[in-house]
Structure formats: structure tokens, C-alpha cells
XYZ file of C-alpha atoms in Angstrom:
444
model
C 85.869 63.419 176.485
C 83.515 63.747 173.901
C 81.545 65.921 175.846
C 84.493 68.187 175.648
C 84.696 68.351 172.304
C 81.277 68.387 171.633
C 81.370 71.847 173.842
C 84.779 73.119 171.671
C 82.321 72.519 168.560
C 79.704 74.415 169.348
C 81.344 77.556 170.153
C 83.491 77.521 167.224
C 82.384 79.477 163.826
C 79.722 78.193 161.915
C 80.217 76.759 158.556
C 81.060 79.270 155.157
C 78.284 79.873 153.560
C 77.669 80.340 150.170
C 74.938 82.474 147.807
C 74.290 83.637 144.333
C 73.282 86.878 143.249
C 72.386 88.800 139.861
C 72.341 92.042 138.774
C 72.529 94.018 135.776
C 76.002 95.816 134.606
C 77.105 98.284 132.446
C 81.057 97.661 131.275
C 82.615 100.145 129.555
C 85.425 99.164 127.313
C 88.275 101.336 126.999
C 87.630 104.638 125.191
C 90.462 103.914 122.652
C 88.339 101.028 121.314
C 85.531 103.000 120.226
C 83.292 100.215 121.232
C 80.070 100.873 122.800
C 79.267 100.618 126.772
C 77.875 96.400 126.649
C 74.570 95.865 128.707
C 74.419 92.540 130.537
C 73.861 90.598 133.447
C 76.476 89.850 136.205
C 75.802 86.722 138.125
C 78.091 86.256 141.641
C 78.743 83.746 144.307
C 79.695 85.018 147.403
C 81.240 82.742 150.159
C 81.566 83.498 154.124
C 81.228 82.298 157.384
C 77.669 82.325 158.493
C 78.437 83.208 162.041
C 81.765 84.866 164.003
C 82.560 87.198 166.417
C 84.081 90.193 167.347
C 87.695 90.604 166.232
C 87.986 88.100 163.991
C 89.261 88.403 160.712
C 87.182 86.550 158.187
C 87.835 85.630 154.114
C 85.377 86.115 151.871
C 85.229 84.651 148.137
C 84.007 86.329 145.155
C 83.014 83.706 142.377
C 81.695 84.608 138.761
C 79.450 82.096 137.690
C 78.387 85.008 134.850
C 80.164 87.849 133.278
C 78.330 90.398 131.962
C 79.383 90.218 128.317
C 81.470 87.508 126.311
C 84.605 88.055 124.555
C 83.527 89.596 121.479
C 84.839 88.932 118.255
C 88.241 90.536 117.800
C 90.963 89.064 119.655
C 91.940 85.760 121.360
C 92.554 86.349 124.942
C 95.889 84.263 125.867
C 96.308 82.172 129.069
C 96.819 83.815 132.722
C 96.526 87.238 130.869
C 93.231 88.265 132.960
C 92.712 89.545 136.222
C 89.752 90.811 137.966
C 89.514 93.357 141.142
C 86.499 94.442 142.613
C 84.722 95.602 145.468
C 82.394 94.167 147.926
C 80.037 96.333 150.220
C 79.742 95.246 153.637
C 76.727 96.834 155.549
C 74.385 96.840 158.454
C 76.587 96.129 161.987
C 79.168 97.608 160.263
C 80.394 99.707 156.930
C 83.210 98.889 154.541
C 84.405 98.894 150.876
C 86.059 94.773 150.910
C 89.011 95.143 148.328
C 88.500 91.945 146.120
C 91.158 90.673 143.998
C 91.700 87.152 141.888
C 94.520 85.823 140.555
C 96.234 86.312 136.775
C 94.880 82.961 135.979
C 92.463 81.867 133.151
C 91.994 79.686 130.367
C 92.654 80.637 126.762
C 89.359 82.752 125.700
C 88.353 82.397 122.151
C 86.931 85.544 120.431
C 83.171 85.062 120.906
C 82.942 82.520 123.662
C 82.303 83.633 127.711
C 84.524 85.247 129.614
C 86.747 83.126 132.363
C 87.387 85.420 135.426
C 88.992 83.807 138.425
C 87.547 83.525 142.011
C 88.344 87.417 144.128
C 88.922 87.236 147.585
C 88.928 89.212 150.278
C 89.383 90.170 154.296
C 86.914 91.785 156.714
C 88.140 92.283 160.079
C 84.811 92.457 162.420
C 84.403 95.162 164.698
C 81.142 95.518 165.778
C 78.066 92.481 166.901
C 75.298 92.014 164.556
C 74.160 91.152 161.163
C 77.062 91.813 158.389
C 75.395 91.897 154.937
C 77.755 91.212 152.162
C 76.774 92.748 148.549
C 78.907 93.041 144.771
C 79.471 96.135 143.815
C 81.536 97.603 140.543
C 84.461 95.268 139.222
C 87.271 95.755 136.982
C 89.017 93.687 134.539
C 92.479 93.792 133.532
C 94.463 92.145 130.618
C 98.457 92.363 130.802
C 98.997 91.131 126.892
C 100.416 92.609 124.654
C 99.665 95.724 126.317
C 97.772 96.556 129.702
C 93.905 97.237 129.457
C 91.333 97.604 131.774
C 87.502 97.484 131.298
C 84.942 98.844 134.123
C 81.524 97.172 135.288
C 79.542 98.769 137.435
C 75.887 97.583 138.366
C 72.844 99.393 137.319
C 70.099 98.514 139.771
C 70.001 97.966 143.372
C 72.161 94.799 144.200
C 70.697 92.234 146.671
C 73.164 91.316 149.456
C 74.285 87.547 148.942
C 75.590 86.748 152.176
C 75.091 87.726 155.416
C 77.755 86.891 158.600
C 76.270 86.983 162.202
C 78.760 88.427 164.457
C 78.946 88.131 167.938
C 80.520 90.339 170.789
C 83.230 87.847 171.422
C 85.301 91.077 173.642
C 87.557 91.707 170.969
C 88.178 95.592 170.504
C 87.543 97.224 167.194
C 89.861 96.781 164.319
C 90.551 97.818 160.625
C 87.592 96.846 158.353
C 89.885 95.179 155.625
C 92.615 92.677 155.588
C 96.145 92.756 153.772
C 94.588 93.404 150.560
C 94.125 97.167 149.325
C 91.191 99.289 149.590
C 91.089 100.804 146.581
C 89.342 99.670 143.859
C 91.627 99.929 140.613
C 89.812 101.944 137.317
C 90.169 102.203 134.471
C 93.771 104.333 133.500
C 93.057 108.366 133.637
C 95.726 108.358 130.648
C 93.065 106.988 128.277
C 90.804 109.430 126.408
C 87.342 109.321 126.619
C 86.813 109.256 122.543
C 89.175 108.076 119.739
C 91.850 110.047 118.146
C 91.253 112.466 115.721
C 94.230 112.974 113.749
C 97.173 111.554 111.707
C 100.904 110.635 113.212
C 103.275 112.311 110.818
C 106.851 112.071 110.295
C 109.869 114.360 110.134
C 108.318 117.952 108.866
C 110.960 117.483 106.406
C 112.443 114.883 104.307
C 115.647 112.866 105.001
C 117.898 114.603 102.421
C 118.033 118.454 102.111
C 114.790 119.685 99.712
C 115.539 122.804 97.903
C 112.811 125.249 96.752
C 111.337 123.844 93.785
C 110.468 126.280 90.838
C 107.059 126.284 89.595
C 108.355 124.250 86.590
C 109.778 121.371 89.016
C 106.811 121.332 91.280
C 103.681 120.725 88.337
C 100.321 121.137 89.057
C 97.751 118.700 88.704
C 100.297 115.797 88.183
C 102.329 116.429 90.912
C 105.909 117.541 91.410
C 108.350 116.928 88.155
C 111.737 116.749 87.784
C 113.785 117.881 84.750
C 115.192 114.459 84.339
C 118.012 113.243 82.004
C 118.438 117.283 81.399
C 118.322 118.351 84.914
C 121.943 120.226 84.962
C 122.852 118.884 88.162
C 119.603 119.043 90.012
C 119.501 116.261 92.718
C 116.577 116.763 94.779
C 112.805 116.460 93.822
C 109.710 117.704 96.097
C 106.628 116.072 95.235
C 103.532 117.770 95.985
C 101.206 117.151 99.270
C 98.273 115.009 98.059
C 95.184 113.618 99.558
C 94.651 109.696 99.478
C 91.353 108.033 99.735
C 91.878 104.721 101.505
C 89.628 101.962 101.791
C 91.239 99.937 104.923
C 91.033 96.161 105.826
C 91.346 96.306 109.770
C 91.298 93.559 112.519
C 88.089 95.306 113.106
C 86.260 95.734 110.067
C 86.198 97.943 106.555
C 87.056 101.599 107.212
C 87.084 104.390 104.607
C 89.560 107.115 105.275
C 91.616 110.196 103.811
C 95.265 110.862 104.234
C 97.976 113.696 103.038
C 100.898 112.089 101.647
C 103.883 113.567 99.979
C 106.560 111.600 97.992
C 110.460 112.972 97.523
C 113.300 112.036 95.555
C 116.910 112.258 95.177
C 118.999 110.957 92.057
C 121.182 107.987 93.091
C 123.316 107.351 89.873
C 120.639 105.878 87.652
C 118.072 105.844 90.164
C 116.409 107.599 93.124
C 116.073 107.175 96.688
C 112.088 107.914 97.759
C 111.063 109.421 100.849
C 107.373 109.248 101.446
C 105.963 111.271 104.450
C 102.900 111.797 106.139
C 101.946 115.337 106.691
C 100.337 117.274 109.179
C 97.440 116.048 111.607
C 99.536 114.410 114.968
C 97.583 112.792 117.164
C 98.349 111.627 120.925
C 98.920 108.049 121.654
C 95.771 107.019 123.583
C 97.458 104.333 125.546
C 101.286 102.960 126.345
C 103.176 101.401 123.282
C 105.798 99.056 123.339
C 109.106 99.227 121.830
C 109.514 98.034 118.337
C 105.925 97.312 117.985
C 104.948 99.091 115.026
C 106.291 99.100 111.628
C 104.654 100.816 108.753
C 105.278 100.246 104.608
C 103.814 101.194 101.381
C 104.058 100.019 97.839
C 104.684 103.415 95.547
C 102.829 102.954 92.395
C 104.440 103.997 88.977
C 102.803 105.483 86.147
C 103.427 107.235 82.756
C 106.577 105.927 81.174
C 107.639 103.298 83.848
C 105.547 100.687 85.229
C 105.449 98.736 88.552
C 105.636 99.452 92.427
C 108.398 100.825 94.568
C 108.822 99.504 98.203
C 109.303 101.705 100.750
C 109.006 101.300 104.449
C 109.822 102.916 108.221
C 111.565 101.861 111.063
C 109.869 100.641 113.968
C 109.421 102.510 117.006
C 112.554 102.701 118.845
C 111.413 103.503 121.829
C 107.644 103.019 124.069
C 105.266 105.283 123.806
C 103.779 106.253 126.971
C 100.146 107.736 127.185
C 98.946 110.925 125.488
C 102.558 111.438 124.351
C 102.471 112.103 120.360
C 102.736 109.085 118.081
C 104.500 110.047 114.455
C 104.571 107.972 111.360
C 108.337 107.946 110.330
C 109.410 108.728 106.917
C 109.019 105.905 104.532
C 112.286 105.467 102.423
C 113.264 102.895 99.535
C 115.141 103.201 95.967
C 113.129 103.708 92.721
C 115.386 102.175 89.598
C 113.308 103.088 86.338
C 112.861 100.661 83.971
C 111.666 103.351 80.944
C 112.900 105.925 79.448
C 110.532 109.269 79.480
C 107.992 110.751 82.324
C 107.180 108.468 85.170
C 105.036 109.401 87.505
C 104.835 108.215 91.310
C 101.685 107.851 93.699
C 100.849 106.852 97.226
C 99.835 103.017 96.781
C 98.856 100.166 99.344
C 99.618 101.072 102.952
C 100.732 98.280 105.471
C 101.076 98.682 109.526
C 102.083 95.899 111.359
C 101.387 96.304 114.919
C 101.407 93.547 117.762
C 101.240 90.621 115.447
C 98.348 92.035 113.417
C 98.266 93.928 109.661
C 95.854 96.648 108.715
C 96.289 97.375 104.968
C 95.154 100.520 103.074
C 93.974 100.375 99.613
C 93.817 103.556 97.801
C 90.803 104.309 95.774
C 92.274 106.514 93.157
C 95.792 107.341 91.830
C 97.223 110.539 92.993
C 100.191 111.750 91.787
C 102.807 113.523 93.970
C 105.869 113.469 91.839
C 106.681 113.459 87.971
C 110.448 112.336 87.242
C 112.383 112.436 83.973
C 113.741 108.715 84.180
C 116.443 106.909 82.209
C 115.945 102.817 81.676
C 118.398 100.994 84.149
C 119.243 97.252 83.789
C 117.244 95.588 85.694
C 114.815 98.348 86.389
C 110.887 98.516 87.326
C 109.012 98.330 83.842
C 106.158 96.568 84.646
C 105.564 92.985 85.466
C 108.630 91.928 88.022
C 108.359 91.676 91.567
C 108.606 94.962 93.666
C 111.577 95.729 95.549
C 111.230 94.419 99.349
C 113.526 96.082 101.458
C 114.910 99.641 102.092
C 117.403 100.655 99.662
C 116.563 97.420 97.524
C 115.721 98.217 93.529
C 112.166 98.490 92.428
C 110.182 96.315 90.089
C 106.696 96.257 88.439
C 103.431 94.592 90.180
C 101.290 94.903 87.166
C 99.499 97.619 88.422
C 99.018 99.548 85.113
C 100.583 102.585 86.742
C 97.509 103.570 88.574
C 94.336 103.021 90.883
C 90.962 102.612 90.589
C 88.836 105.663 90.614
C 85.796 105.445 92.587
C 85.459 109.168 93.833
C 85.871 108.399 97.519
C 86.886 112.144 97.813
C 84.541 112.749 100.711
C 86.056 110.881 103.529
C 87.110 112.254 107.168
C 90.696 112.702 107.722
C 92.751 109.829 108.540
C 93.241 108.946 111.864
C 95.841 106.776 111.685
C 97.390 104.285 113.992
C 94.388 104.530 116.542
C 94.779 101.766 119.277
C 91.969 99.425 119.072
C 91.828 98.260 122.961
C 88.517 96.965 124.175
C 86.003 94.051 123.730
C 82.633 94.628 124.936
C 83.596 93.453 128.468
C 87.335 93.718 127.801
C 90.310 93.437 125.391
C 93.218 91.165 125.874
C 95.227 92.922 123.038
C 95.567 95.898 121.245
C 96.238 96.958 117.458
C 96.814 99.656 115.146
C 94.459 100.587 112.857
C 92.971 103.132 110.750
C 89.540 104.673 112.345
C 86.832 106.672 110.242
C 86.023 110.208 110.818
C 82.858 108.762 113.775
C 82.947 106.853 116.981
C 83.431 102.891 115.532
C 80.375 100.901 116.485
């Protein structure tokens, strides 16, 4: 009986072997991130049977000993949000591209820490006797929250085989080269552009209420559009002029400078005015799929002249998901201005805030640019500097001790504002996405 058992053991497949290989790797973050390619070293341990016979379907395990880069200092990656896929090259007695895939399982990965990737597995059906070598090739990293992003990593040198299977002739017929896993290696989505977006989303081309063509006396010149105020003879709609606003932006990926064309319009409502702030011209396409209700813009309109303070205006969140390649538009920002002084009061675009996917980008004008001038009559609890700004659409405005203007720093030569650019990607991959204003050149 013991002898028979020995014979049975002798003809069974040899135990699995594990071997490690390291190779230079280039990882390409999603193009929308603006991050440059990352050069690093990937260390992989491949486990496979030392021996098997023709007709066997063997399982192979790819373990990441070291990814090519750390998670950069941008976003923390949540638990179970990262999934690797890749290709293992079979050569020698038979050739095949073996599809490898790992589960979406990972511990939380803080910013600026080592990547933690799950083990990938694949299957190969052996079709010919001889030695079959197994060599790691390209792999892809997917993060599914808050949106799906991919980073593609490829070898930059000839990779040595990590394991070898000795295949004996077991009389089995030829079979497929892979098991049940797909043979196509996932790659970066084709809808992601290769460069950063170059325009600013814009709202509707007309304000929320009809705007009659203003006369020269109504629109003004350097001081912005003006109204005839209390002596307006029944005029209710006032159109401001489009002004180029230089911004300094605090974004989740650093400080940026940009310029955006903005226009402020007003409609008389009792003793106050309903304001509409529009972002003009330059439309951009979405660089990736954007979930519904994920973007919320708002602004503090700065008062000057006779009145002081700010008026809070805001736009609705995107009511529908935006597909990659579809245009992104900044909706009209609306709010109510309740004057706190008699005389000519000016309105200038102020601090702009974008809340998106749990992140905040704040852009502050470096120079006051008056878009509209109104003749105002003081109202009870009106603006008149020093109070608190209204905090919701339709709320009354209050002062914020802004002196009616912002410091002029001469930032006049910034490139056009490339707003709401989707930042996705890290040196190896990005686990999230945020909306931010981008400069006129690629982010480094």
C-alpha cells in the first residue's frame, strides 16, 4: 500500500514554484490629471506549478511585491476601491497572453504612501510539451470611487521570465490558451483626452430673464453697465458688461492663476434686484464621466461705490450625469441684492467657490472688475457694509467689509480660465476626482 501511494505521488504535478522579477516601468496617469509619466520599478512574484502535463489547465498567481510608484500627495484612496488587471506572457513550448485579474480589495491607502495592490490570478491550458516561461507584462490600475479612473503601466526594458513550467506529454489534445478570464487587457478609456481641457464651461447664452438691448447710457464704459436707478422711468432689466476677471485659485493640487470672462445682470424686484452672474464664451468638453449632483458653484458678488458688502449667488448642481466628451456648462449663478445705500452702487465678480465630489476650490480675483452699476435706494436691512452676506439663493445681501473692491495686483496676462478641469490621476493612479481651475499650460 505504501509503495502504491509512492507511485501515485510520483506521477502527480510538481509543487508550485514562486519566483520574483523586477523591471523598469512607466506608468501613465489619466491624461486629465495633467501629471507627467512616472518612471519606477515594479517587483512581481509569479507562482505557478513547476511541472504539469499537456491538457492541464494551471492557475498562475501574480503578486505585487512593489508597485512602480507611491500614491501621490493628492487624495487618500478608500478601502476596496483599487483593482489591478494585467497580462502575463507565456513563451517557449507555447505562446499566449494570459489575462490576469485581481479582486477589488485593498486597505485604505493614504496620500504619499506605498500602493497596495491585490494578487492577480489567471489560467493557462497547456497545449504542447516542453518548457513554458511566464513573464510579467503591462498592467492597468482601476479606481472606482468617486468615479472610475485608470492608469496604465508598461515595461520599459526586456523583462526576465519569472517562472517556468515543465510540460510533459500527457496525451491530451490541444486546448485553449487561457482559462475563464478574459484575454483582453483593460486599457485607459478611449474617451479620456490626451491633454488638459482648454476652455471654460459656460452657462446659458442669455440671463434667466429677458434683457433688452441697453443704450450707451445704460451699459456704461469702464465702470460697467449702469442703470438709471430710482429715475429709471420703469426700467426693470439691467445688463452688465463682460469683464475679464484675473483669479488666484486655491485648488486641491496647488495654487493656480487664470482669467475668466464674467457678466453680471440685474432685474429690479421691489426695492432690490435679482442678480444673474454668467460665465461667458469658451466651452469645454468633459474629460471623463461626471456623476449627477456632483458639482456646485457659488460666488460672492462684491459691492462698491455707494454700497458696501457682498451678495451671495449660486448655481444648481448638475441635474444629470455628464458623459465623457459631452460639453460641461457652468449654470447661471443667481441671488438677490438688497441695497443698503442711496446712490450709484457697483457690482464686481468676487470670490468663486466650486464644491465637487467632496472637495473645494476657491478662486479670488486679484483685481476688481466692475460689470454693472446700479442707482440704488437704501432698504431696511440692506447691504451697507459690515454685515453678513446672504447665504442662499433669493436671500438678502449683506456686507462683508470688503471696501467694495479687491486688491489690484496687475495679474492681467493669465491664460484663459480652463474651469472645472477634472483632476484624476496620481503618479501611479488616482483614487478620486476633483474639479479645479487649471493654468494655461500642462500641470507639472
